[in-house]
Coordinates of C-alpha atoms in Angstrom, one line a residue:
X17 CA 5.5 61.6 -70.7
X18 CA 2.3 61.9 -72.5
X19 CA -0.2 64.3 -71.1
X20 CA -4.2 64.0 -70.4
X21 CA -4.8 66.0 -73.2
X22 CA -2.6 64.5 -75.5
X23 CA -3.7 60.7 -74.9
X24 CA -7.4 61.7 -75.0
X25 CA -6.4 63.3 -78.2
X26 CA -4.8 60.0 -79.3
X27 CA -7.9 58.1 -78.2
X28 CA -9.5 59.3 -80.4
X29 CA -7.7 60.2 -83.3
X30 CA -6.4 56.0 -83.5
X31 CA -8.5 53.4 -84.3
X32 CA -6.6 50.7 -83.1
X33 CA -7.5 52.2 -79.9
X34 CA -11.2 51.4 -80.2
X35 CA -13.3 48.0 -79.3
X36 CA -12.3 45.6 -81.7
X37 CA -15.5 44.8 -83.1
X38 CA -16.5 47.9 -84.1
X39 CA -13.1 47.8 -86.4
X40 CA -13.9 44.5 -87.9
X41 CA -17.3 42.7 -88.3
X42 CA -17.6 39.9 -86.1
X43 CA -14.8 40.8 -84.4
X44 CA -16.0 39.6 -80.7
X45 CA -17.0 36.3 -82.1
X46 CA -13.6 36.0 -83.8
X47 CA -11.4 37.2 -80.7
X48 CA -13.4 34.7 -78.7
X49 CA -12.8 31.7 -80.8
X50 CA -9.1 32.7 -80.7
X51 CA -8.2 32.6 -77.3
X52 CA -10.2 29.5 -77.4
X53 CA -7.7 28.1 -80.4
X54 CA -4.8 29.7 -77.7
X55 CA -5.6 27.6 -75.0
X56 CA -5.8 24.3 -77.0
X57 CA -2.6 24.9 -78.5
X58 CA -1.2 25.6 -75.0
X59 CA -2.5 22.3 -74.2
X60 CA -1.1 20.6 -76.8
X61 CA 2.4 22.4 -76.0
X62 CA 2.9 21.0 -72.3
X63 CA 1.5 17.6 -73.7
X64 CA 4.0 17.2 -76.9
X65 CA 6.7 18.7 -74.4
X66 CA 6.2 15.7 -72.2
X67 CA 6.1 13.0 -74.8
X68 CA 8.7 13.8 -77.4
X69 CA 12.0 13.3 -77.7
X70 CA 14.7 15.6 -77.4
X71 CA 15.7 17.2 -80.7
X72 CA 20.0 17.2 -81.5
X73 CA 20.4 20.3 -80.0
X74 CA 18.1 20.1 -76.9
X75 CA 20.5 17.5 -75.9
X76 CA 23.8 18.8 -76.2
X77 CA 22.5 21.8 -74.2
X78 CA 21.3 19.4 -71.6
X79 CA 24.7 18.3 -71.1
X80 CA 25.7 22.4 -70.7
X81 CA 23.4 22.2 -67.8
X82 CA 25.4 19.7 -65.8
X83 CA 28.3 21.5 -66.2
X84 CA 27.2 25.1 -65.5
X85 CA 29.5 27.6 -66.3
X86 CA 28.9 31.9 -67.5
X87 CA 29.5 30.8 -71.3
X88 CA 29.6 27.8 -74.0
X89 CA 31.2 27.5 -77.6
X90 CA 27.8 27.9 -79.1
X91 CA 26.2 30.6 -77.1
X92 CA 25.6 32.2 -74.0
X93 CA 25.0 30.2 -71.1
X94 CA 21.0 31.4 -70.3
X95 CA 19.9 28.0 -72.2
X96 CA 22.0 25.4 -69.8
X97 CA 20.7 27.7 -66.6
X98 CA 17.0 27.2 -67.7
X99 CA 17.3 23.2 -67.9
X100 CA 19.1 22.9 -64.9
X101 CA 16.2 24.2 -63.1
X102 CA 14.0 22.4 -65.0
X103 CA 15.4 19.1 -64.9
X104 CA 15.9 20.3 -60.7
X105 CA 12.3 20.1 -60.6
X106 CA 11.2 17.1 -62.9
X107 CA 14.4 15.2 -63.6
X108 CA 16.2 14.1 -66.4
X109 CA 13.0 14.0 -68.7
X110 CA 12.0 15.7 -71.8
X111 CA 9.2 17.8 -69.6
X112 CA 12.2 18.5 -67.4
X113 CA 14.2 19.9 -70.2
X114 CA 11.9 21.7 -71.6
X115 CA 9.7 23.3 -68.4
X116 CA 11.3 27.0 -68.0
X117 CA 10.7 27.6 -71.4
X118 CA 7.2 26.4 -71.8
X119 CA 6.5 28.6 -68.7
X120 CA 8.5 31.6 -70.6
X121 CA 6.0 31.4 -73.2
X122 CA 3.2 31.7 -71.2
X123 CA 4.9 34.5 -69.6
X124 CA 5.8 36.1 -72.8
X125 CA 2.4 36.3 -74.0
X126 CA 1.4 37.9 -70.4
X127 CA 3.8 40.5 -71.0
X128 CA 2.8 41.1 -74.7
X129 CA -0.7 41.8 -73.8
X130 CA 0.5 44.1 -70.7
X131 CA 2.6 46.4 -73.8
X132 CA 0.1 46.7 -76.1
X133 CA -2.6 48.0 -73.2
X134 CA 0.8 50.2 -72.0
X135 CA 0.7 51.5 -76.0
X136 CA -2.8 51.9 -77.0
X137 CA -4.9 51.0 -74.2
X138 CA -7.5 48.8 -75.9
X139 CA -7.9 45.1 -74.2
X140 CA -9.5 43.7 -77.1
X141 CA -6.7 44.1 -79.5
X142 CA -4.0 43.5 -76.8
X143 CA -5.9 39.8 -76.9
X144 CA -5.7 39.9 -80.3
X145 CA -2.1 40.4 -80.5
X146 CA -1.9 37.2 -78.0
X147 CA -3.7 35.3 -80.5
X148 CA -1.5 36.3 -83.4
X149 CA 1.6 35.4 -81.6
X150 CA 0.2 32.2 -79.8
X151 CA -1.1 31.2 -83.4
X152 CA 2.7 30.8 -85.1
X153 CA 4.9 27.8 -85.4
X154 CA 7.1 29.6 -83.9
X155 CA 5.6 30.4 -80.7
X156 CA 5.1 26.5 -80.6
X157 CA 8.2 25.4 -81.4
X158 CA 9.8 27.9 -78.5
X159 CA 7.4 25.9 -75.9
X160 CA 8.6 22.8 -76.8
X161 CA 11.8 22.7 -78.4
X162 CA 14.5 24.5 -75.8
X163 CA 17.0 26.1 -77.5
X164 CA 18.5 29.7 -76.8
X165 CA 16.2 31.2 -79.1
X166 CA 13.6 30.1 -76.4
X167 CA 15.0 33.1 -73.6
X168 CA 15.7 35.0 -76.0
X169 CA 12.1 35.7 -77.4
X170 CA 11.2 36.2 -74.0
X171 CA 13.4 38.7 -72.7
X172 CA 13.1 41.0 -76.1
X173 CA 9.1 40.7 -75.1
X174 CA 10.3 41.7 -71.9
X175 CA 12.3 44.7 -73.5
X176 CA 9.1 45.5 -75.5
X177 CA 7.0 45.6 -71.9
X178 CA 9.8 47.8 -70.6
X179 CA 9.8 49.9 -73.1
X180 CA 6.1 50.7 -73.8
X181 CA 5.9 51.3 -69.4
X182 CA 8.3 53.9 -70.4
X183 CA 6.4 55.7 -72.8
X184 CA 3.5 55.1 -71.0
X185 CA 4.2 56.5 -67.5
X186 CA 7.5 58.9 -68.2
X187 CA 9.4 57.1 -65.4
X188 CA 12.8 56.9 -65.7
X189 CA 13.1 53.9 -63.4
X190 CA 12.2 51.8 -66.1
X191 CA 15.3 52.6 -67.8
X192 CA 16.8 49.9 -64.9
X193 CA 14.5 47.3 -66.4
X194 CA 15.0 48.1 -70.0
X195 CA 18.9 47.5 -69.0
X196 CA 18.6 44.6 -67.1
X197 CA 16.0 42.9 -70.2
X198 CA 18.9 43.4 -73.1
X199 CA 21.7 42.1 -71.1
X200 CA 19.5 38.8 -70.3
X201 CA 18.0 39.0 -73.8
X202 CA 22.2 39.3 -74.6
X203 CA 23.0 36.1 -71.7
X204 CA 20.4 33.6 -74.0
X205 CA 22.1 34.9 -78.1
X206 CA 24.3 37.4 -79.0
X207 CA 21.9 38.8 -81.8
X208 CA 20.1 40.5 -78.8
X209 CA 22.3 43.4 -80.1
X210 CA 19.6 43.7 -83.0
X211 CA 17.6 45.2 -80.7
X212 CA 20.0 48.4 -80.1
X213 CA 20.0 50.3 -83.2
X214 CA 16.3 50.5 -82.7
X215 CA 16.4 51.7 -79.2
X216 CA 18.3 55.0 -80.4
X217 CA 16.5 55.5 -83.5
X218 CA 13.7 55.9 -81.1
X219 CA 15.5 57.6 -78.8
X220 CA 16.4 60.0 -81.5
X221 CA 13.3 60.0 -83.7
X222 CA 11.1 61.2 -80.7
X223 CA 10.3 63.8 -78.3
X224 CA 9.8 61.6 -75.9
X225 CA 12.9 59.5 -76.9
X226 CA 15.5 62.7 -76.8
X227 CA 15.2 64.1 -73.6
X228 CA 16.4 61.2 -71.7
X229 CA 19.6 61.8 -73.2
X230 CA 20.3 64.3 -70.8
X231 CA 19.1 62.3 -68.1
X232 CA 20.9 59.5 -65.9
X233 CA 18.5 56.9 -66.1
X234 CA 19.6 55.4 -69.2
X235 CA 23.1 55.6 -68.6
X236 CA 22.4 53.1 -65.5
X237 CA 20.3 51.0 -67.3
X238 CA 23.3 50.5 -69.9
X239 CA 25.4 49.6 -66.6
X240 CA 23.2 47.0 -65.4
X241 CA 23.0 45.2 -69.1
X242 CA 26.9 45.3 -68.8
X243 CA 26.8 44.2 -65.3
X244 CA 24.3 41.2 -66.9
X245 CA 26.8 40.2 -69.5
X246 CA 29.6 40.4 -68.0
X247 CA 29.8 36.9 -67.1
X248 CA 30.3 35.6 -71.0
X249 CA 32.5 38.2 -71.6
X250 CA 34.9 37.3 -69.0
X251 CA 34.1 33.4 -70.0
X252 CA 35.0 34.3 -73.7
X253 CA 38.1 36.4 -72.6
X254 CA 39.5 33.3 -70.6
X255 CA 38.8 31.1 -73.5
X256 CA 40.6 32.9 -76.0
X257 CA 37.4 35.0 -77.5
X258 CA 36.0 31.4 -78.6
X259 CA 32.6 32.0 -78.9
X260 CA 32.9 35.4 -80.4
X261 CA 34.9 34.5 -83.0
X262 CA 32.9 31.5 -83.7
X263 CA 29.2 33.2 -84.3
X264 CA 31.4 36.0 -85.8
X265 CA 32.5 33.3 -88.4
X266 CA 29.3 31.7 -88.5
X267 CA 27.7 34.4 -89.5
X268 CA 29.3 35.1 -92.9
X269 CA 30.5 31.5 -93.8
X270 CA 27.6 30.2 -95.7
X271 CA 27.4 31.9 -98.8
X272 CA 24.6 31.4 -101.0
X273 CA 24.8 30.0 -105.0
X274 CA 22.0 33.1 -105.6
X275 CA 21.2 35.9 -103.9
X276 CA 17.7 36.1 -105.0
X277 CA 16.8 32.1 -104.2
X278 CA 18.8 33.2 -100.5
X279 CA 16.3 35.9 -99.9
X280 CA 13.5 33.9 -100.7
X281 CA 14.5 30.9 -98.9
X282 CA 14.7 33.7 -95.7
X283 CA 11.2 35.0 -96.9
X284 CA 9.6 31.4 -97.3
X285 CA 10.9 30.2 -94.1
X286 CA 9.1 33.2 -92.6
X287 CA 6.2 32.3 -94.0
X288 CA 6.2 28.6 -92.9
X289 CA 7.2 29.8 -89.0
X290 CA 5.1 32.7 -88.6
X291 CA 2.2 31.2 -91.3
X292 CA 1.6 32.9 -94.2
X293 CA -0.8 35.5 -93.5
X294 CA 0.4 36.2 -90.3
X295 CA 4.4 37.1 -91.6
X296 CA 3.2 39.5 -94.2
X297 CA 1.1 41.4 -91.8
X298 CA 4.0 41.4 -89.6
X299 CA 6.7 42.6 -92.2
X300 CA 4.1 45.1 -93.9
X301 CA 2.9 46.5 -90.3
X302 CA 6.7 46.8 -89.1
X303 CA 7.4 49.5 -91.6
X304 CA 4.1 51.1 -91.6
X305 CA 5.0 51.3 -87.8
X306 CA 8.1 52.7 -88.9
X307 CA 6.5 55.5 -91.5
X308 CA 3.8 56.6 -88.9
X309 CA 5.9 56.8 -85.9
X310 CA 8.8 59.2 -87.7
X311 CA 6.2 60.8 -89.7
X312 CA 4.2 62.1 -86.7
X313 CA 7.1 61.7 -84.2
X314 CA 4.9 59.1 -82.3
X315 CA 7.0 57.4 -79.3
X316 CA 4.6 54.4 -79.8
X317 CA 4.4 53.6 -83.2
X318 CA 8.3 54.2 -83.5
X319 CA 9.1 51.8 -80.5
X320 CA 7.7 49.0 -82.7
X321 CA 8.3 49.8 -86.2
X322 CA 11.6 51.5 -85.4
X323 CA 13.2 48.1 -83.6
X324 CA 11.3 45.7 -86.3
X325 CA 11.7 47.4 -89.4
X326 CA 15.8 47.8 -89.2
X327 CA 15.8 43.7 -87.9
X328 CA 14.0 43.2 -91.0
X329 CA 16.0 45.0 -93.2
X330 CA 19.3 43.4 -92.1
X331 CA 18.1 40.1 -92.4
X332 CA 16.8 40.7 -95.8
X333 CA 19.9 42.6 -96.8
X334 CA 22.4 40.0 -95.0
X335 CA 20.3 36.9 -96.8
X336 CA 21.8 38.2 -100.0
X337 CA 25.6 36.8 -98.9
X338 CA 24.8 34.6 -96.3
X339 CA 21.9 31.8 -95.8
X340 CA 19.8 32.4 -92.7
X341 CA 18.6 30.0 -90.4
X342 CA 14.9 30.1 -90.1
X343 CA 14.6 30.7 -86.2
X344 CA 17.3 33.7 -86.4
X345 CA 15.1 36.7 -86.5
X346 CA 12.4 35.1 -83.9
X347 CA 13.2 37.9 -81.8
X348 CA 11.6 40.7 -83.9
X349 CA 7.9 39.4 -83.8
X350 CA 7.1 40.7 -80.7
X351 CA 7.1 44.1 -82.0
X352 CA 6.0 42.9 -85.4
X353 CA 2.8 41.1 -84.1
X354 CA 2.2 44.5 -82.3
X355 CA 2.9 46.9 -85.2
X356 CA 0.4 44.3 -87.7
X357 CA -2.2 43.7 -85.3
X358 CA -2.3 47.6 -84.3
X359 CA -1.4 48.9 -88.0
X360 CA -4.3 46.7 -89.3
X361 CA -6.3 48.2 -87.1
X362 CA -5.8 51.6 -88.1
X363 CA -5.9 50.9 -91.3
X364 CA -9.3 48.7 -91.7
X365 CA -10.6 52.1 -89.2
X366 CA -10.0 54.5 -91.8
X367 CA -11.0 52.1 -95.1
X368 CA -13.1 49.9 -96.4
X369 CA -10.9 47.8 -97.8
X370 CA -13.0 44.1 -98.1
X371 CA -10.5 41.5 -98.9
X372 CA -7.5 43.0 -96.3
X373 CA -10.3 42.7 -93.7
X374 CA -11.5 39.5 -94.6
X375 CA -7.3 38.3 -94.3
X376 CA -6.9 40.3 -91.2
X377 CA -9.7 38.6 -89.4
X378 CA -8.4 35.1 -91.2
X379 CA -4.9 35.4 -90.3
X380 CA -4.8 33.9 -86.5
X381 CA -6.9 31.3 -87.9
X382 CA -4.8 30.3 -90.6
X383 CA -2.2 30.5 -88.7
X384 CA -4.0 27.8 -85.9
X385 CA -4.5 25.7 -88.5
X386 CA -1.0 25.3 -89.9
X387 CA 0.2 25.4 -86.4
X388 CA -2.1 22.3 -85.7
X389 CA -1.4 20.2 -88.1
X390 CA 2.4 20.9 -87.4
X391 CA 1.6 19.9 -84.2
X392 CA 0.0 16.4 -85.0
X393 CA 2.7 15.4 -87.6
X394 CA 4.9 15.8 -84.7
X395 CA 2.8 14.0 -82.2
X396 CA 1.8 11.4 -84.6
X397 CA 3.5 11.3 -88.1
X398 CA -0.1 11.2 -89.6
X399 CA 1.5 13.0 -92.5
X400 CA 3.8 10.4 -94.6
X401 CA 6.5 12.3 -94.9
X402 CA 10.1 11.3 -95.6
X403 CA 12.1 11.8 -93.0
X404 CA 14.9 13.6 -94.1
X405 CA 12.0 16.4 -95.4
X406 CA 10.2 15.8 -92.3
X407 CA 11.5 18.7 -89.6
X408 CA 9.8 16.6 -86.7
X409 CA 11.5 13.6 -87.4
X410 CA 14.0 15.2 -85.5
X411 CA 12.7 14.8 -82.5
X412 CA 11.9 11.1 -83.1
X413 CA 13.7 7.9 -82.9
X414 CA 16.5 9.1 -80.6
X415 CA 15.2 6.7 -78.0
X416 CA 15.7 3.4 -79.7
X417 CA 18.9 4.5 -81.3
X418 CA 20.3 4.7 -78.1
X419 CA 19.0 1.3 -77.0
X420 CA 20.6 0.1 -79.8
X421 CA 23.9 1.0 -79.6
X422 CA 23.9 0.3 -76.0
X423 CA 22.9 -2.8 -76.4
X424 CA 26.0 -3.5 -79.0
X425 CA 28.1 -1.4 -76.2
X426 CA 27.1 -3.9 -73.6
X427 CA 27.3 -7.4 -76.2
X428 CA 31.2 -6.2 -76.9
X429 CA 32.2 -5.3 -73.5
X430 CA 33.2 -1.7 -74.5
X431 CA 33.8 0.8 -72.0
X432 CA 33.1 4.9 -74.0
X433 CA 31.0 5.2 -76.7
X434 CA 32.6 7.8 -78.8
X435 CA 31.2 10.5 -81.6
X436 CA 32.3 12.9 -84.3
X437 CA 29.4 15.8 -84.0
X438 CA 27.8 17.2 -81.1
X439 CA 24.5 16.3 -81.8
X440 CA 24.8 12.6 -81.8
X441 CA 26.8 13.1 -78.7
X442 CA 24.0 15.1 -77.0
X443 CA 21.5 12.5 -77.8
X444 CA 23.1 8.8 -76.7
X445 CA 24.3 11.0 -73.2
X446 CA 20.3 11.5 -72.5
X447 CA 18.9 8.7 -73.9
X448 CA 21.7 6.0 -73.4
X449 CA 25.2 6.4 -72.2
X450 CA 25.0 9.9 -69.7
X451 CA 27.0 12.3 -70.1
X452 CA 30.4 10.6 -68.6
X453 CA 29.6 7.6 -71.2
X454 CA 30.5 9.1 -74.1
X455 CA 32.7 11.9 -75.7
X456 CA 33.1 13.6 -78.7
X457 CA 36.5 13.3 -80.5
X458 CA 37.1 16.5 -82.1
X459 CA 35.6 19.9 -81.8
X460 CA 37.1 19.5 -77.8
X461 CA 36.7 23.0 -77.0
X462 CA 32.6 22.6 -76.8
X463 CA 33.4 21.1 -73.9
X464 CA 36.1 23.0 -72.2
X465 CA 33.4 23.4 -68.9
X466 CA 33.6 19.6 -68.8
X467 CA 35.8 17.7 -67.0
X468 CA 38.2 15.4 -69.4
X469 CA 36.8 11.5 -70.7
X470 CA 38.4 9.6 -68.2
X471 CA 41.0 7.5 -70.7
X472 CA 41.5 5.0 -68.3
X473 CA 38.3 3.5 -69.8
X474 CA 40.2 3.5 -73.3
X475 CA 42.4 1.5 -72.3
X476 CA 41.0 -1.1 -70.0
X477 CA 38.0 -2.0 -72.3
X478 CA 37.7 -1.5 -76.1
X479 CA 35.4 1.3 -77.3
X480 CA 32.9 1.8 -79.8
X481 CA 33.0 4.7 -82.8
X482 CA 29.6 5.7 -83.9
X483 CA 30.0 7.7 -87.0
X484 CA 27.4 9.0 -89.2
X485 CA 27.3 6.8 -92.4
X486 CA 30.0 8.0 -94.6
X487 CA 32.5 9.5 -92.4
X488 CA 36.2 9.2 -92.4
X489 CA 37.1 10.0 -88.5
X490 CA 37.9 6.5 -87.7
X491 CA 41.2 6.6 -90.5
X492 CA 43.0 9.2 -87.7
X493 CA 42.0 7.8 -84.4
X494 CA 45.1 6.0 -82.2
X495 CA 44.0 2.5 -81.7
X496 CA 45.8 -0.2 -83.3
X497 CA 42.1 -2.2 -84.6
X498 CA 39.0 -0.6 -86.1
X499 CA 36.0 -3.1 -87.1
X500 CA 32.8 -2.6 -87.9
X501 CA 30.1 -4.0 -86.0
X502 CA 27.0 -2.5 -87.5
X503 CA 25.0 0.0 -89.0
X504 CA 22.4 1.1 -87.2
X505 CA 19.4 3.6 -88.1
X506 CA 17.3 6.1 -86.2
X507 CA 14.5 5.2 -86.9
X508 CA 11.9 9.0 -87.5
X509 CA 9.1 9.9 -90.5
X510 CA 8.8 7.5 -93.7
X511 CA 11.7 5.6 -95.3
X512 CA 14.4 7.1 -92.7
X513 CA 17.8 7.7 -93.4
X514 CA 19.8 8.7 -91.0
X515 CA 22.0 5.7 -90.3
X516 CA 25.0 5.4 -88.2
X517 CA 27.9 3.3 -88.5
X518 CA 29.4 1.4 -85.1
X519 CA 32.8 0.7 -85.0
X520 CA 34.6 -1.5 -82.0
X521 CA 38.0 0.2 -81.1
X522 CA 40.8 -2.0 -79.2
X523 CA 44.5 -1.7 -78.5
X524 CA 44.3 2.3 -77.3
X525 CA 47.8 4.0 -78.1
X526 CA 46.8 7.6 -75.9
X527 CA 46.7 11.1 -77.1
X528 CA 43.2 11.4 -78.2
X529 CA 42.2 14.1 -76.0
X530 CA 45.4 16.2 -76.0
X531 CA 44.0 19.1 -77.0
X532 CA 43.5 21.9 -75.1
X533 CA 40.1 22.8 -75.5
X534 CA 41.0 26.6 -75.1
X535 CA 43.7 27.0 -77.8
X536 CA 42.4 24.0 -79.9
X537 CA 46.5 22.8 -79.8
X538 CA 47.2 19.8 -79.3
X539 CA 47.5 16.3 -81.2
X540 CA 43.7 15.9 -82.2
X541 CA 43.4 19.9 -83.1
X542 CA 44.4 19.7 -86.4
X543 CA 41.6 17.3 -87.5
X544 CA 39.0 20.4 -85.7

């Protein structure tokens, strides 16, 4: 615990503890428009979150959420438990969908402000940091678009807020809090563990950090974060380890052509999620977290640079022999907005250094501003895009796809509407078929929390195929006649693409769900 002495020594000695404007010129003014910028953007969140469609994999994990269950192929199971309240509330509607998590990020940025004040105890930069993180792509795409990365920015926010009450009060109760955080952060996406080598390295690299080592309070803590994952453990034991293995695998099975153009592509897509100014205060002020808090053995600095820096390395270092998804290190900007908005701060105190203040103060606002017009390609297309460059053509056109082939469903008297990939599957069960209306051919163990297609539908009516343009799947299935009946295109962004090809399916000879979803054996498992 830090003493009287001590944080009046730090008060002083830190300049990010100090009024923001008498850091950075203009500093009120610019703090002011921010939150301003923040609340619009919040605004336009809820709005876009009620008016447009579900992307791919916002669907399929609706569809988790009327099947509950402790795990999924994919991931954890927090996701599917934050629809189902949702859609509890407001139905089977985008805003449904999408609700907890929009209220997550308002909660997220509540508890980001509460650990900086915990840390350094200066309101005006803890508003700051709000700002920062409320002015990525990021932070907007995790209110609208629910996916697991969603809870899981949340609950490392709420590790951080744990964390810094620790080091700000000395009691161990928070420990229980701290525990209970990771094993939720580890219930939404098993990279959560990304957070643990940086809880011991400040555990170790502090004062404060080693003597609970020889206290109980962490050890219970680590009891109620295996307590909270429990529940996907025991779902991935019963199913044969499933999802393990399958993130396991997916971790390592896209290897890159070039190393270099892999770590740039990482680096780039950085840039475009957290803006540009924003992601290289963020990855510069992580490890000048990291060098200040084991140089002076400071509990504070260490917490954030000591968890960001390490998540930064390792994606960096794992880019090199495997492409990474753009969203996968989300969960380290917590502590990275923290250690740039509070390691600018000491810095710019201590130097007059023109041009890094002039792109301090400018970074939020850049960041707005790309944010923004992200915002109104998505609610508008204003930008003519194509739409397979377009990312928010995505979320567009699922609507009157599904019209579509219902409508050729209806015309031919079929009964299921089947698929070959989850995310067309996800998307004509929300916006055309529901859930019991249509099934997915292979990949059977996604949905080994579902009940079974009912077959009886096979082979009392004919059924359509809707393939993506191109595939073979149709050459394997067990009906005796397979006609084309159309092609039919979503339509999303400028000259679109993504067409789909309908197939009528008579004369049903069974077997095309015989696989058991567990041990993927079975008559279809082969074509997996």
């Amino acid at each position: 615990m830090v003493s009287v002495e001590e944080a009046a020594f730090r008060e002083k000695a830190n300049p990010s503890s100090r009024p923001l404007g008498g850091n950075v010129a203009g500093g009120n003014l610019a703090l002011t428009l921010g939150l301003i910028a923040v609340a619009g953007l919040l605004i336009a969140r809820f709005v876009l979150a009620a008016t447009t469609e579900l992307a791919e994999d916002e669907a399929y994990y609706c569809m988790w959420s009327k099947h509950l269950a402790a795990g999924y192929y994919d991931h954890p199971a927090m996701i599917a438990w934050w629809i189902r309240a949702g859609t509890e509330i407001f139905g089977d509607t985008a805003f449904g969908v999408r609700f907890v998590g929009l209220l997550s990020t308002v909660a997220g940025s509540y508890l980001l402000w509460r650990a900086s004040l915990a840390l350094f105890a200066d309101r005006a930069a803890a508003l700051f940091a709000v700002v920062w993180m409320n002015a990525t792509i990021l932070s907007a795409a995790a209110g609208i678009v629910a996916t697991p990365d969603t809870p899981l920015a949340f609950f490392a926010t709420c590790v951080l807020f744990a964390i810094a009450k620790l080091v700000e009060t000395g009691r161990g109760a928070w420990w229980l809090a701290i525990g209970a955080a990771l094993g939720l952060a580890f219930m939404s996406k098993y990279t959560a563990t990304l957070l643990l080598p940086g809880l011991f390295l400040w555990m170790v690299g502090t004062r404060e950090g080693r003597r609970w080592f020889l206290r109980p309070e962490p050890y219970l803590g680590a009891v109620i974060a295996l307590v909270a994952i429990a529940p996907v453990v025991w779902w991935n034991y019963v199913h044969d380890w499933a999802s393990f293995a399958k993130q396991a695998a997916h971790g390592v099975k896209d290897k890159p052509a070039n190393a270099i153009a892999s770590i740039g592509e990482l680096l780039g897509g950085q840039a475009g999620l957290a803006t540009p100014l924003i992601f290289l205060f963020c990855l510069w002020g992580s490890f000048y977290a990291l060098a200040r808090g084991l140089r002076r053995g400071d509990a504070r600095w260490l917490l954030l640079g000591g968890i960001a820096a390490p998540m930064w390395a390792f994606f960096i270092v794992h880019a090199a022999s495997q492409k990474i998804q753009p969203n996968w290190p989300g969960l380290v900007y917590p502590f990275a907005i923290l250690a740039a908005v509070h390691g600018g701060l000491a810095v710019l105190g201590h130097r007059r250094a023109p041009v890094l203040r002039v792109a301090f103060i400018a970074a939020p606002f850049v960041g707005v501003a790309f944010t923004l017009v992200a915002l109104l390609q998505l609610g508008t297309g204003a930008i003519p895009i194509e739409g397979k460059k377009d990312p928010t053509a995505r979320m567009k056109g699922w609507a009157t796809l599904g019209v579509d082939i219902d409508r050729l469903r209806r015309e031919h008297g079929a009964g299921l509407v089947l698929t070959d990939r989850y995310a067309i599957t996800g998307e004509l069960a929300f916006y055309g078929m529901g859930a019991e209306g249509v099934a997915q051919i292979n990949d059977r163990i996604r949905y080994a929390n579902f009940p079974p297609p009912d077959e009886a539908r096979l082979k009392d009516a004919p059924a359509l195929l809707v393939l993506k343009a191109g595939s073979q799947a149709k050459t394997s299935l067990p009906f005796d006649s397979a006609v084309q009946i159309g092609t039919v295109t979503r339509p999303g962004g400028l000259r679109p693409r993504d067409a789909y090809a309908v197939f009528l399916l008579s004369g049903y000879r069974g077997g095309l769900f015989a696989c058991n979803p567990t041990t993927k054996r079975g008559e279809t498992c082969s074509q997996m």
